[in-house]
Short mmCIF file of C-alpha atoms in Angstrom, two decimals:
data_model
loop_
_atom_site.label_atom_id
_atom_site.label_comp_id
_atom_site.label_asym_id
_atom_site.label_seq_id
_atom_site.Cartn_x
_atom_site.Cartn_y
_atom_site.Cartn_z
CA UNK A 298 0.00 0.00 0.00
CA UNK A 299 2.68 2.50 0.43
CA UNK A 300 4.75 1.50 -2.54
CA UNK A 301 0.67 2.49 -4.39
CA UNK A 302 0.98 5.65 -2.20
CA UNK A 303 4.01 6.69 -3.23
CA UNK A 304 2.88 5.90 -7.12
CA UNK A 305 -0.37 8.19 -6.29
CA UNK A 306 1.78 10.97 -5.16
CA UNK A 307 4.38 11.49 -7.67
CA UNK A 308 1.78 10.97 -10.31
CA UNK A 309 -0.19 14.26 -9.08
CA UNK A 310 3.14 15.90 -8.54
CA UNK A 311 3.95 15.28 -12.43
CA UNK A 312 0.82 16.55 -13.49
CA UNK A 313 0.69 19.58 -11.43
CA UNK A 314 4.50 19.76 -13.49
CA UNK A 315 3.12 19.34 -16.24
CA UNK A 316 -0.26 21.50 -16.10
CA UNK A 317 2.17 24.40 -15.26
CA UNK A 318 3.90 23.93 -19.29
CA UNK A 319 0.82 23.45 -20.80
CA UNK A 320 -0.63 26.65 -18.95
CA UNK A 321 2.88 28.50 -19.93
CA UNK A 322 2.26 27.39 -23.60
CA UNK A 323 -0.80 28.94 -23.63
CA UNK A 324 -0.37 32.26 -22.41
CA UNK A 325 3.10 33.14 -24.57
CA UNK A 326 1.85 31.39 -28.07
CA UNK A 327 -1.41 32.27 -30.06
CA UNK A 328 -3.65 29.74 -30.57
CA UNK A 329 -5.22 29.53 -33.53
CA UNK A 330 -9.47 28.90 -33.21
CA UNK A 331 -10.78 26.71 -36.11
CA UNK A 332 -13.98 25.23 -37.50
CA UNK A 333 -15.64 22.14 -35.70
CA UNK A 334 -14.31 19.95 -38.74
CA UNK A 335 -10.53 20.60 -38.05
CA UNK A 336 -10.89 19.11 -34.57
CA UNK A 337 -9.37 15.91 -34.31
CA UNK A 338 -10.06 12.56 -32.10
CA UNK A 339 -7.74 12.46 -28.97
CA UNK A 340 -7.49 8.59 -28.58
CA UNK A 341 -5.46 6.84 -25.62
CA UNK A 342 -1.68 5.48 -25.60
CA UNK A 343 0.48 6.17 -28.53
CA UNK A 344 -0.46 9.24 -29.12
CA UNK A 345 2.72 11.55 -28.10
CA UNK A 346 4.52 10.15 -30.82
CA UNK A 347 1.92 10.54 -33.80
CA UNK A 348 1.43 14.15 -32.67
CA UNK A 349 5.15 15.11 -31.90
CA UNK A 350 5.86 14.21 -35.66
CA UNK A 351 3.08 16.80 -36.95
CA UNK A 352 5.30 19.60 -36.21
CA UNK A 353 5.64 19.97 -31.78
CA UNK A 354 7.65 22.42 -30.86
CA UNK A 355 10.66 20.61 -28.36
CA UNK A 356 8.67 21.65 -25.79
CA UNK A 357 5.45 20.70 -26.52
CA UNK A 358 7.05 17.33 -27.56
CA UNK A 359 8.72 16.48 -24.27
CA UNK A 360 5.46 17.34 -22.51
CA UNK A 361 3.43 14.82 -24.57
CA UNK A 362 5.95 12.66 -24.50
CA UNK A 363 5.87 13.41 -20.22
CA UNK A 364 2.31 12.57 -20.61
CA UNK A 365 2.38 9.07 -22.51
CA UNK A 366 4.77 8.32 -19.53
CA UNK A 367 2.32 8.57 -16.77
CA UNK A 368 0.02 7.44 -18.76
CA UNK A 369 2.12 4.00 -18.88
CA UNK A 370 2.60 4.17 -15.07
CA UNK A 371 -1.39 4.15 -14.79
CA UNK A 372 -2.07 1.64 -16.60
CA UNK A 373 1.02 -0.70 -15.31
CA UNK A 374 0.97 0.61 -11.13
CA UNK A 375 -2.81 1.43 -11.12
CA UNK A 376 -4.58 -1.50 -13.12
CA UNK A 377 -1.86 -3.99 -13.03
CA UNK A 378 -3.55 -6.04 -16.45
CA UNK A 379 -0.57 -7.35 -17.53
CA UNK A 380 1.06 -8.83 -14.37
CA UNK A 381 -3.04 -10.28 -13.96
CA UNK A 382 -2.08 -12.59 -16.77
CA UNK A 383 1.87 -13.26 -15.26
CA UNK A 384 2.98 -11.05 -18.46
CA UNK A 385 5.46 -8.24 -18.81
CA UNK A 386 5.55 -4.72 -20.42
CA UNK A 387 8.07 -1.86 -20.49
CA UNK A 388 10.86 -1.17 -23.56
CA UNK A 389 13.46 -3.38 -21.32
CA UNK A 390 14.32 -6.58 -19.31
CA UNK A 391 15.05 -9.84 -21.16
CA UNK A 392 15.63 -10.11 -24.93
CA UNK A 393 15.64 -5.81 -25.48
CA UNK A 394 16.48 -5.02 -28.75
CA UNK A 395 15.85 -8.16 -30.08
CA UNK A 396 19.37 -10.05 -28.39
CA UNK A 397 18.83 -13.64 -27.68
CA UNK A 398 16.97 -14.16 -24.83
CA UNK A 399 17.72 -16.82 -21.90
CA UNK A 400 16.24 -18.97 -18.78
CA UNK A 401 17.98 -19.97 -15.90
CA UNK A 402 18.63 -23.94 -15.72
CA UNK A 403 15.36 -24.19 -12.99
CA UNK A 404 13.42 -22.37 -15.60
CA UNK A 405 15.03 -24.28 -18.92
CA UNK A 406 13.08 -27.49 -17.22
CA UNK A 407 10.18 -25.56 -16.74
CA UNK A 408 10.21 -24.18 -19.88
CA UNK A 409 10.54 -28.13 -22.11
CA UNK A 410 6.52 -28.84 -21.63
CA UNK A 411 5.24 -25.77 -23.00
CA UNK A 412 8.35 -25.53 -25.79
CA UNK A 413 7.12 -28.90 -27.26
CA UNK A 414 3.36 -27.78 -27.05
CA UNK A 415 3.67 -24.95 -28.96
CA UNK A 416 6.76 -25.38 -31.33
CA UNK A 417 8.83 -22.55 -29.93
CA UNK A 418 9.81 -21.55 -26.11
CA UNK A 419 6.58 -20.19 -24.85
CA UNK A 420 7.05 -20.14 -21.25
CA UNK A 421 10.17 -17.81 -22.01
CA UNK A 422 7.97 -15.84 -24.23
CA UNK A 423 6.38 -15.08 -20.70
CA UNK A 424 9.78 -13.27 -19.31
CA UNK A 425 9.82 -10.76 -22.39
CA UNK A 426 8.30 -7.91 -22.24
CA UNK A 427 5.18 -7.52 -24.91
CA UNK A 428 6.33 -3.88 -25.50
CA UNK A 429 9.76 -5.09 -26.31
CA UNK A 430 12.30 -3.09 -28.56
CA UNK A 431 13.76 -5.00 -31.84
CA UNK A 432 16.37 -3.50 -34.01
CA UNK A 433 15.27 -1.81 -37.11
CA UNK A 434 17.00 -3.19 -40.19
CA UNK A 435 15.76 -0.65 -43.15
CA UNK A 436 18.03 0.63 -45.71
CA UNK A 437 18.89 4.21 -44.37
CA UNK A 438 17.36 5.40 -47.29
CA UNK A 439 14.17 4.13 -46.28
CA UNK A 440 14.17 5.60 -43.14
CA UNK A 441 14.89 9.01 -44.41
CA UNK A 442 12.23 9.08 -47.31
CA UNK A 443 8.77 11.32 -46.24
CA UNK A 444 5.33 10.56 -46.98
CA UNK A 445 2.14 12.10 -47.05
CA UNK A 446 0.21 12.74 -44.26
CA UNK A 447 -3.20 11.44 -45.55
CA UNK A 448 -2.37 7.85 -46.49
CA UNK A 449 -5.50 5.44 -45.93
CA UNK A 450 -6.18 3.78 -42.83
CA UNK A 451 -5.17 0.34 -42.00
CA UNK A 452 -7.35 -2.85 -40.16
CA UNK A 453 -4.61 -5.18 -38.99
CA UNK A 454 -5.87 -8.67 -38.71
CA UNK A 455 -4.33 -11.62 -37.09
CA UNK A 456 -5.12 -15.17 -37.42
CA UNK A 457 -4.75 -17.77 -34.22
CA UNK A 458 -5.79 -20.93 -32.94
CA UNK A 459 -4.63 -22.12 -29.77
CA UNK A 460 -0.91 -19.66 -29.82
CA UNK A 461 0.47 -18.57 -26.50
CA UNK A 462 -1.14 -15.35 -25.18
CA UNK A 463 2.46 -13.49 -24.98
CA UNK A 464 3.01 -14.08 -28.03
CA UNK A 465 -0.51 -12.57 -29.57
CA UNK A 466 -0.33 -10.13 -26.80
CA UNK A 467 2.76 -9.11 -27.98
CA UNK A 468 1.86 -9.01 -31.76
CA UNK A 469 -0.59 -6.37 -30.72
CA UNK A 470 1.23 -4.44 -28.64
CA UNK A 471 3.99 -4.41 -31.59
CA UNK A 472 1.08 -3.57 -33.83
CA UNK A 473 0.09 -0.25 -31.52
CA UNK A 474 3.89 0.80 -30.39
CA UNK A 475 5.06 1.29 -34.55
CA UNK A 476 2.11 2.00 -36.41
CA UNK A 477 0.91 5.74 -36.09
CA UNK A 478 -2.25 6.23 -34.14
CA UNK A 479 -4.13 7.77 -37.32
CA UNK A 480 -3.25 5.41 -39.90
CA UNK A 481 -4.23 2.64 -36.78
CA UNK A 482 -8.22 2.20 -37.76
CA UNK A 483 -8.78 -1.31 -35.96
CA UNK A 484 -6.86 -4.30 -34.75
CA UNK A 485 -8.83 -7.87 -35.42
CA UNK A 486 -8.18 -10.91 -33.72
CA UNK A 487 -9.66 -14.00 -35.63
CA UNK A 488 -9.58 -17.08 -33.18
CA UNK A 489 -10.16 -19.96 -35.40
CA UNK A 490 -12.11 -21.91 -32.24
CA UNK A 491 -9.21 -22.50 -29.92
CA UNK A 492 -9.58 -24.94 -27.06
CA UNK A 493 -6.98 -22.60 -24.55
CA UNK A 494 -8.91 -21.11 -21.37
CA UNK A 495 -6.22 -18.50 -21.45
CA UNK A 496 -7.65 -17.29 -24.98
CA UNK A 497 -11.31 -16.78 -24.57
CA UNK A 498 -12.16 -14.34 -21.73
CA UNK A 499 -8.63 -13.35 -20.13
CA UNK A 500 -7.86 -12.32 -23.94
CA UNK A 501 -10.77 -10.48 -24.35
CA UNK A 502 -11.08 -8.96 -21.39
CA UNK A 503 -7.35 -7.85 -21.44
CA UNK A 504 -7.36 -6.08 -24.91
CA UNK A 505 -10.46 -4.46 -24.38
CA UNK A 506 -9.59 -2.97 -21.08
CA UNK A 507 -5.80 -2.32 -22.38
CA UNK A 508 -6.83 -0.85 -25.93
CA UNK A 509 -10.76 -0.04 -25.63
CA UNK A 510 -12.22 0.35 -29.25
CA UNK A 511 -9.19 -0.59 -30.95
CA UNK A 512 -9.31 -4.25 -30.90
CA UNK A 513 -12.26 -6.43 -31.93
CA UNK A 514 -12.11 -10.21 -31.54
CA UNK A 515 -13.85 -12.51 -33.87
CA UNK A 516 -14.69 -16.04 -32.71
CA UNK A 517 -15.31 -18.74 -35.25
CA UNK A 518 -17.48 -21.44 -34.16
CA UNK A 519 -15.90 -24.56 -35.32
CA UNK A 520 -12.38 -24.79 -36.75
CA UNK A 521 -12.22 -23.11 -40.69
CA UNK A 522 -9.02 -23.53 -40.96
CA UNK A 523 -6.45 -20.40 -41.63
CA UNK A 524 -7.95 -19.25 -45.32
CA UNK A 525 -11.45 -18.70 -44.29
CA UNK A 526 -10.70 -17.76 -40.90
CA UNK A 527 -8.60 -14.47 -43.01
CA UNK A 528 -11.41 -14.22 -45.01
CA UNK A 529 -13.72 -13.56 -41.47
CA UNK A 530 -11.14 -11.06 -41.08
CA UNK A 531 -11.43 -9.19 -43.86
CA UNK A 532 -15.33 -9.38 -43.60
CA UNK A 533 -15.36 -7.53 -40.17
CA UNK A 534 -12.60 -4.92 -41.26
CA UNK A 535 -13.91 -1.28 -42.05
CA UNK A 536 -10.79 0.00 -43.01
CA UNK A 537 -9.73 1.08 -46.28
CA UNK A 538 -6.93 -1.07 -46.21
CA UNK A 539 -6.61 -4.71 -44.65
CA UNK A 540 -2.88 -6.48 -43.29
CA UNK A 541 -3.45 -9.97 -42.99
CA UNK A 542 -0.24 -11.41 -40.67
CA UNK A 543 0.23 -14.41 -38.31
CA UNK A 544 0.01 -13.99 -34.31
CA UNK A 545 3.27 -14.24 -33.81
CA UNK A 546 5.25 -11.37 -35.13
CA UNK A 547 6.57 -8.11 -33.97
CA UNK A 548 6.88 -4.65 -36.00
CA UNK A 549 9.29 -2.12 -36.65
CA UNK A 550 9.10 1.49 -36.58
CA UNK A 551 7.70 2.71 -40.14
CA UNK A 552 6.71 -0.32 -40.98
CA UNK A 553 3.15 1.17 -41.88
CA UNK A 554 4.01 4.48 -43.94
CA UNK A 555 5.97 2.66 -47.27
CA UNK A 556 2.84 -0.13 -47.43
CA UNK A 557 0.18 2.33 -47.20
CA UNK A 558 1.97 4.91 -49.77
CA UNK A 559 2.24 2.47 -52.33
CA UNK A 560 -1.50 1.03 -52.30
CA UNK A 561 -2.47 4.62 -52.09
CA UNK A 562 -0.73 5.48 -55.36
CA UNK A 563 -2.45 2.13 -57.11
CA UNK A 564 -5.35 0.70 -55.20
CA UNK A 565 -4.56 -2.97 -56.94
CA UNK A 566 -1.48 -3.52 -55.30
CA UNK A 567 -0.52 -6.71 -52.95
CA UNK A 568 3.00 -5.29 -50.62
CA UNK A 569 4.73 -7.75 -48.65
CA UNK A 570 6.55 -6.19 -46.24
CA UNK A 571 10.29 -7.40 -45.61
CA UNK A 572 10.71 -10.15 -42.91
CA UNK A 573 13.47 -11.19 -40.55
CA UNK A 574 13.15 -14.12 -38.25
CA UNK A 575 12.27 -14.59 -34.67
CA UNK A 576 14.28 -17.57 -33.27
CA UNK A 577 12.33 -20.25 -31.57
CA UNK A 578 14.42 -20.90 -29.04
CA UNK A 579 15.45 -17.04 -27.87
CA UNK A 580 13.44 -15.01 -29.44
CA UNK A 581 16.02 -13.31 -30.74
CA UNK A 582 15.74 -11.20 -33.60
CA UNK A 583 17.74 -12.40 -36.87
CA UNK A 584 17.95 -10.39 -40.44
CA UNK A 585 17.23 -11.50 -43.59
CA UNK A 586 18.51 -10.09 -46.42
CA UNK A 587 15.76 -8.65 -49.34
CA UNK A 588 15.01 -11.30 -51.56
CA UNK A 589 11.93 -12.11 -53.79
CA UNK A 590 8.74 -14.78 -53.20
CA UNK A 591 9.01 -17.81 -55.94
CA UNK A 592 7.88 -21.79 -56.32
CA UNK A 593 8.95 -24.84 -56.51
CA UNK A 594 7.60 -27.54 -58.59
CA UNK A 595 5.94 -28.58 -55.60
CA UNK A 596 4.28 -25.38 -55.31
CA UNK A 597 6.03 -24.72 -51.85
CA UNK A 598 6.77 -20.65 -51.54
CA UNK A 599 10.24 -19.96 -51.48
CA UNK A 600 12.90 -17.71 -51.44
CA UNK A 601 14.62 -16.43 -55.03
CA UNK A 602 17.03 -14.18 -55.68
CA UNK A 603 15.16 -10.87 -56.70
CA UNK A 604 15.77 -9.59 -60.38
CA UNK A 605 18.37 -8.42 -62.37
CA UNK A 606 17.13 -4.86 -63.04
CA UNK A 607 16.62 -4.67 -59.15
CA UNK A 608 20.31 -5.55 -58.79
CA UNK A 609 21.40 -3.15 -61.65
CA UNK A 610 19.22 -0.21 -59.62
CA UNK A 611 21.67 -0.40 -56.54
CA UNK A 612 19.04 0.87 -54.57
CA UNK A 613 17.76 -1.87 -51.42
CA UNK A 614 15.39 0.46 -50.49
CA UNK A 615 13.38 0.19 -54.05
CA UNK A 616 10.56 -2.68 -53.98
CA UNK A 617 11.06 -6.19 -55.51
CA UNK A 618 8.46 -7.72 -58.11
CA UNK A 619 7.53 -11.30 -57.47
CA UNK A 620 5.15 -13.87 -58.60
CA UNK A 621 4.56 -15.49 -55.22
CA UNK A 622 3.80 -14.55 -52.03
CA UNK A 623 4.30 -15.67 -48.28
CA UNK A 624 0.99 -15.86 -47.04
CA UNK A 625 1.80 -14.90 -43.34
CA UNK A 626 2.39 -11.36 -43.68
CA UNK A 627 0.51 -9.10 -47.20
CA UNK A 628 -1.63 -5.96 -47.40
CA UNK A 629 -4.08 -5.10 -49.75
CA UNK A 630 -7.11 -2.52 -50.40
CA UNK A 631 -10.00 -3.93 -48.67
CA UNK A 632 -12.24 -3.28 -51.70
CA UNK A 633 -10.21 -4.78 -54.37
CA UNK A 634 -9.57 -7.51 -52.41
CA UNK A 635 -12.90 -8.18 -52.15
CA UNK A 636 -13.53 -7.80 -56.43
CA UNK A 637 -10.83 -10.40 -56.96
CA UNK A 638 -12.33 -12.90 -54.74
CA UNK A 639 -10.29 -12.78 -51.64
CA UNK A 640 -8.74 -16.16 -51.03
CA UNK A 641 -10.10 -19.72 -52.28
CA UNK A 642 -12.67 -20.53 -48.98
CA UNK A 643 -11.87 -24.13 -50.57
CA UNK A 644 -8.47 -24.12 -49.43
CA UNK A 645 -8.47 -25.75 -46.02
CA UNK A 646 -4.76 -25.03 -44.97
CA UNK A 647 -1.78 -22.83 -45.98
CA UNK A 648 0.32 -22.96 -48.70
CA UNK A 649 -2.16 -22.88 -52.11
CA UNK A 650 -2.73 -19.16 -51.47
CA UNK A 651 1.05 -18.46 -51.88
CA UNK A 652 0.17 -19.15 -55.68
CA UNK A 653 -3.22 -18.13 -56.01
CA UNK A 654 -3.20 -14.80 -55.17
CA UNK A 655 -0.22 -13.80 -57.91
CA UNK A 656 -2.02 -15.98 -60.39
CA UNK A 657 -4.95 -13.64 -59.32
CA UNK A 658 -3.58 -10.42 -59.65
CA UNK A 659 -2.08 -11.20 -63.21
CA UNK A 660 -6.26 -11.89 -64.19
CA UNK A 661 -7.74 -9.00 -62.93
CA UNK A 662 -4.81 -6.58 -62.98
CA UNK A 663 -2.46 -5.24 -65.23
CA UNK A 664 -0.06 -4.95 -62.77
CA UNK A 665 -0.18 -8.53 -62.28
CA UNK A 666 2.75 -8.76 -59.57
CA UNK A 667 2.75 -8.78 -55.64
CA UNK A 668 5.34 -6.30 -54.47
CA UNK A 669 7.99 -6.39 -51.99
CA UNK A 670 9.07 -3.13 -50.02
CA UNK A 671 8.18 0.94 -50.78
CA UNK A 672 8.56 1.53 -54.44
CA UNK A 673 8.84 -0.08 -58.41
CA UNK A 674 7.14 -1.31 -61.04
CA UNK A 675 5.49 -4.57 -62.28
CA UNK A 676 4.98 -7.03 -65.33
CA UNK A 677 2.58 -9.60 -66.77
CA UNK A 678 3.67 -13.05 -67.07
CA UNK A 679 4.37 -14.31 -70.66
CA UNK A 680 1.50 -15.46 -72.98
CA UNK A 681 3.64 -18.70 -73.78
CA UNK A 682 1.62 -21.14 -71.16
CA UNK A 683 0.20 -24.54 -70.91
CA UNK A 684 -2.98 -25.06 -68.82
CA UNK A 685 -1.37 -27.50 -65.98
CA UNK A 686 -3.46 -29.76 -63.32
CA UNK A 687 -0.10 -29.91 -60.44
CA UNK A 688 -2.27 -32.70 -58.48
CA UNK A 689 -2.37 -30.11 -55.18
CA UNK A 690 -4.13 -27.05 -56.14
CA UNK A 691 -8.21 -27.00 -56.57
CA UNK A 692 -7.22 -24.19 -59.38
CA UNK A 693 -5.27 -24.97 -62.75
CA UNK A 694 -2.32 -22.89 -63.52
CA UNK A 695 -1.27 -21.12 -66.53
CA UNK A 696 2.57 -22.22 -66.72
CA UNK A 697 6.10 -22.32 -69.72
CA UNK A 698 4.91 -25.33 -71.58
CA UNK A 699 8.53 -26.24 -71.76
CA UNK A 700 9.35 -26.32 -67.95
CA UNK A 701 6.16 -28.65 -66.69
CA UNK A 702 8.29 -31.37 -65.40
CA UNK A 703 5.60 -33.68 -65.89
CA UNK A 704 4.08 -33.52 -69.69
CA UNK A 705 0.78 -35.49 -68.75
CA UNK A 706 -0.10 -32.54 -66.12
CA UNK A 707 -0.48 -30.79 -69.27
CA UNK A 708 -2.61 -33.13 -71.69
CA UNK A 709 -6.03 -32.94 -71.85
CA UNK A 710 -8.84 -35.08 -72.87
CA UNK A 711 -11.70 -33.59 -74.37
CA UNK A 712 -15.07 -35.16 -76.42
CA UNK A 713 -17.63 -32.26 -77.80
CA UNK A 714 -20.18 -32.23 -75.28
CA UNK A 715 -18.19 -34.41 -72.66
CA UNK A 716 -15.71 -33.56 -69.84
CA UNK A 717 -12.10 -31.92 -70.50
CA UNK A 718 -9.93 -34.45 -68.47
CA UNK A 719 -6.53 -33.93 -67.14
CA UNK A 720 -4.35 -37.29 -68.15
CA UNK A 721 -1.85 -36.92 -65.17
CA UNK A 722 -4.32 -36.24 -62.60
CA UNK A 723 -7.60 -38.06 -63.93
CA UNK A 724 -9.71 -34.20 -62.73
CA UNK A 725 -11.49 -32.33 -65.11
CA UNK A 726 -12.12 -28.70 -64.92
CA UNK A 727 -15.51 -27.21 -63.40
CA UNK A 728 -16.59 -23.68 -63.49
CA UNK A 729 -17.71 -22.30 -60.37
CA UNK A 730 -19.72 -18.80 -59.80
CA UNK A 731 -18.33 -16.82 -56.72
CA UNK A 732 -21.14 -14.32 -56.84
CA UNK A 733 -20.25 -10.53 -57.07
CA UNK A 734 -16.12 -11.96 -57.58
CA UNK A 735 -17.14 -13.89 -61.09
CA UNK A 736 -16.56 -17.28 -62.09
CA UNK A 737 -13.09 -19.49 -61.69
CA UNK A 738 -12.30 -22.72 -63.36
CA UNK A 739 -11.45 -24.79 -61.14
CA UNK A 740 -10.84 -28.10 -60.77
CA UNK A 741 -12.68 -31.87 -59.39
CA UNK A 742 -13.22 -35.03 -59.64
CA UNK A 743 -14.91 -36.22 -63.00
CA UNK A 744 -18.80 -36.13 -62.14
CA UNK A 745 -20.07 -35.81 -65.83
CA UNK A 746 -19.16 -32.46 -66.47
CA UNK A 747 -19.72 -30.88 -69.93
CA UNK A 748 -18.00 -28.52 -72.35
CA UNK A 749 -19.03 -27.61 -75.66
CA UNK A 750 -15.88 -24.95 -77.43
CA UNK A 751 -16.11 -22.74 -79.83
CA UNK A 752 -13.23 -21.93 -82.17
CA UNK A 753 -13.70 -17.98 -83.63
CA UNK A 754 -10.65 -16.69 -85.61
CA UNK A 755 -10.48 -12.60 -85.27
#
């Protein structure tokens, strides 16, 4: 009780402080009276930054930044949420600037139960603080370039089932700490029906209290599996741009401004924002270099080198074209997103929408690429292709006739009036009508489907 005393006290004495600069301010500088429209929002937390970079004066920015201070020291002496759920926060203690974080050896054999549950060393998860700092690789360029200050608002939208609670705690905290409060429309958690107590009403009742009417959490009823359960995301989203990322990450400091820039200047973009790695074992933080999103045969995402006139540009900070995608981390305008298609809702795990997407975008775009960092251009694939059946995919794909390693994946057997049959795979193609996003050949099993083609010569 005293230690809560003593908290009480110096809190008042601060804001008497800090009263007496505001009241200064006002009586040596004019204030200039506006209309009702030019009034904006004051929202909670975060806020000393976002207004300190709209042109403070040093000491109006020290006060705010005085402010967000005791703000934190209410919300971590006074309510105590956090240390309710045996979490962290604060900028410091274990794993700060994303170094390698350890246990002691009692803790390593507390930590081998939960490691094994959850693929990665939740129980140390628990020792870092959610608010934790991580070093912030961007070219220097990057970090110098401006942008406007009207770029479109963002809904961030994470995807879980059954994840530690540090970890999505931290994911939003990340989320609120480096994005600007007024690009910041709405954070969405999507729990795809976990089973953890943890995650039901300590979740809830911990982001609403810690961030009220910035987070919304969306509970599906049975398990969708990770496409569909984005695709609840993006249905409860009102902003005019959606980031669709896994519950486990962590942001860095401008992450928001490049993304947001470049859909603003063409609304039928897909950016992928750079990724490092998180270790599993100490969270620490490890670079990867820039590189661009390709396939293998097998369709598995994977890392290429990025092109040669991206080489020949000697620029890092310019953005990469690519065909692929990783589907943990992309941002696109909620609207076209939505006049594509969104993602196949037939797709019952990850991995398919790595390709579908890109082969997406080069249908209903002429951009036709995904994009990788701030800036660039894009291209169309060839018109050299063979319609291909890979075996995995519930969509055919438009690939170099000469490079299908398999030829049969490529034949097709077609009567007038009878089914077009794929010889490697035995499925014939379907049309299906998505409503309001068209139709999409697609592919199933051979039910006595019909086709009757029409040659025309122009």
């Amino acid at each position: 009780m005293a230690s809560l005393r003593r908290v009480k006290v110096l809190l008042v004495l601060n804001l008497i402080a800090v009263a007496g600069f505001v009241l200064f301010l006002a009586k040596c500088r004019p204030i200039a009276v506006r209309s009702g429209e030019a009034f904006h929002e004051i929202r909670p937390r975060a806020e000393a930054a976002n207004l300190s970079a709209h042109s403070a004066s040093p000491i109006q920015d020290a006060v705010l930044k005085r402010l967000s201070l005791l703000e934190d020291i209410v919300y971590r002496q006074l309510n105590g949420l956090s240390k309710s759920l045996g979490l962290i926060e604060g900028y410091g203690g274990r794993g700060k600037g994303g170094l390698p974080a350890t246990l002691s050896p009692a803790e390593e054999e507390k930590a081998k139960g939960p490691h094994e549950k959850y693929g990665y060393n939740s129980y140390l998860s628990e020792k870092i603080s959610l608010d934790r700092s991580i070093p912030d690789y961007r070219p220097t360029k990057c970090k110098e370039l401006k942008y406007s200050k009207e770029l479109p608002q963002i809904s961030i939208i994470f995807i879980f089932v059954n994840e530690a609670l540090s970890v999505i705690l931290r994911s939003v905290h990340s989320a609120v700490n480096h994005t600007p409060t007024h690009l910041l429309k709405e954070i969405i958690l999507v729990d795809d029906n976990s089973d953890e107590e943890e995650l039901k009403a300590p979740l809830e009742e911990y982001v609403h209290k810690r961030y009220p009417g910035l987070v919304k959490v969306v509970r599906n009823q049975k398990r969708e599996g990770l496409i569909r359960a984005r695709i609840e995301g993006w249905k409860a989203a009102t902003g005019q741009v959606t980031g669709f990322f896994d519950a486990h990450v962590e942001f860095t400091a401008g992450w928001a401004e490049p993304v947001l820039s470049r859909i603003q200047e063409n609304r039928k973009r897909v950016i992928l924002p750079s990724i490092d790695n998180i270790k599993q074992d100490t969270f620490e933080v490890q670079r990867y270099e820039n590189s661009a999103h390709g396939y293998s045969w097998e369709l598995w995402c994977m890392y290429i080198s990025p092109p040669k006139d991206w080489w020949d540009a000697g620029d890092p900070s310019l953005p990469i074209r690519t065909p692929a995608m990783i589907g943990c981390s992309f941002v696109v305008n909620r609207k076209f997103f939505g006049e594509i298609g969104l993602l196949d809702p037939g797709m019952d795990v990850y991995g398919g929408e790595n390709i579908e997407l890109g082969i997406k975008l080069a249908r209903y775009t002429k951009e036709g690429f995904l994009h990788l960092g701030a800036l660039g251009t894009t291209t169309l694939l060839p018109d050299t292709r063979c319609l291909v059946d890979n075996s995995k995919s519930r969509l055919p794909q438009l690939l170099d006739c000469d490079k299908v390693k398999s030829s049969l994946y490529k034949r097709w057997n077609f009567i007038q009036n009878g089914a077009i049959m794929n010889k490697g795979t035995g499925r014939c193609l379907e049309v299906e009508n998505r409503g309001l996003a068209g139709i999409d050949l697609i592919l199933r099993s051979c039910t006595g489907q019909r086709w009757t083609i029409k040659n025309s010569i122009k």
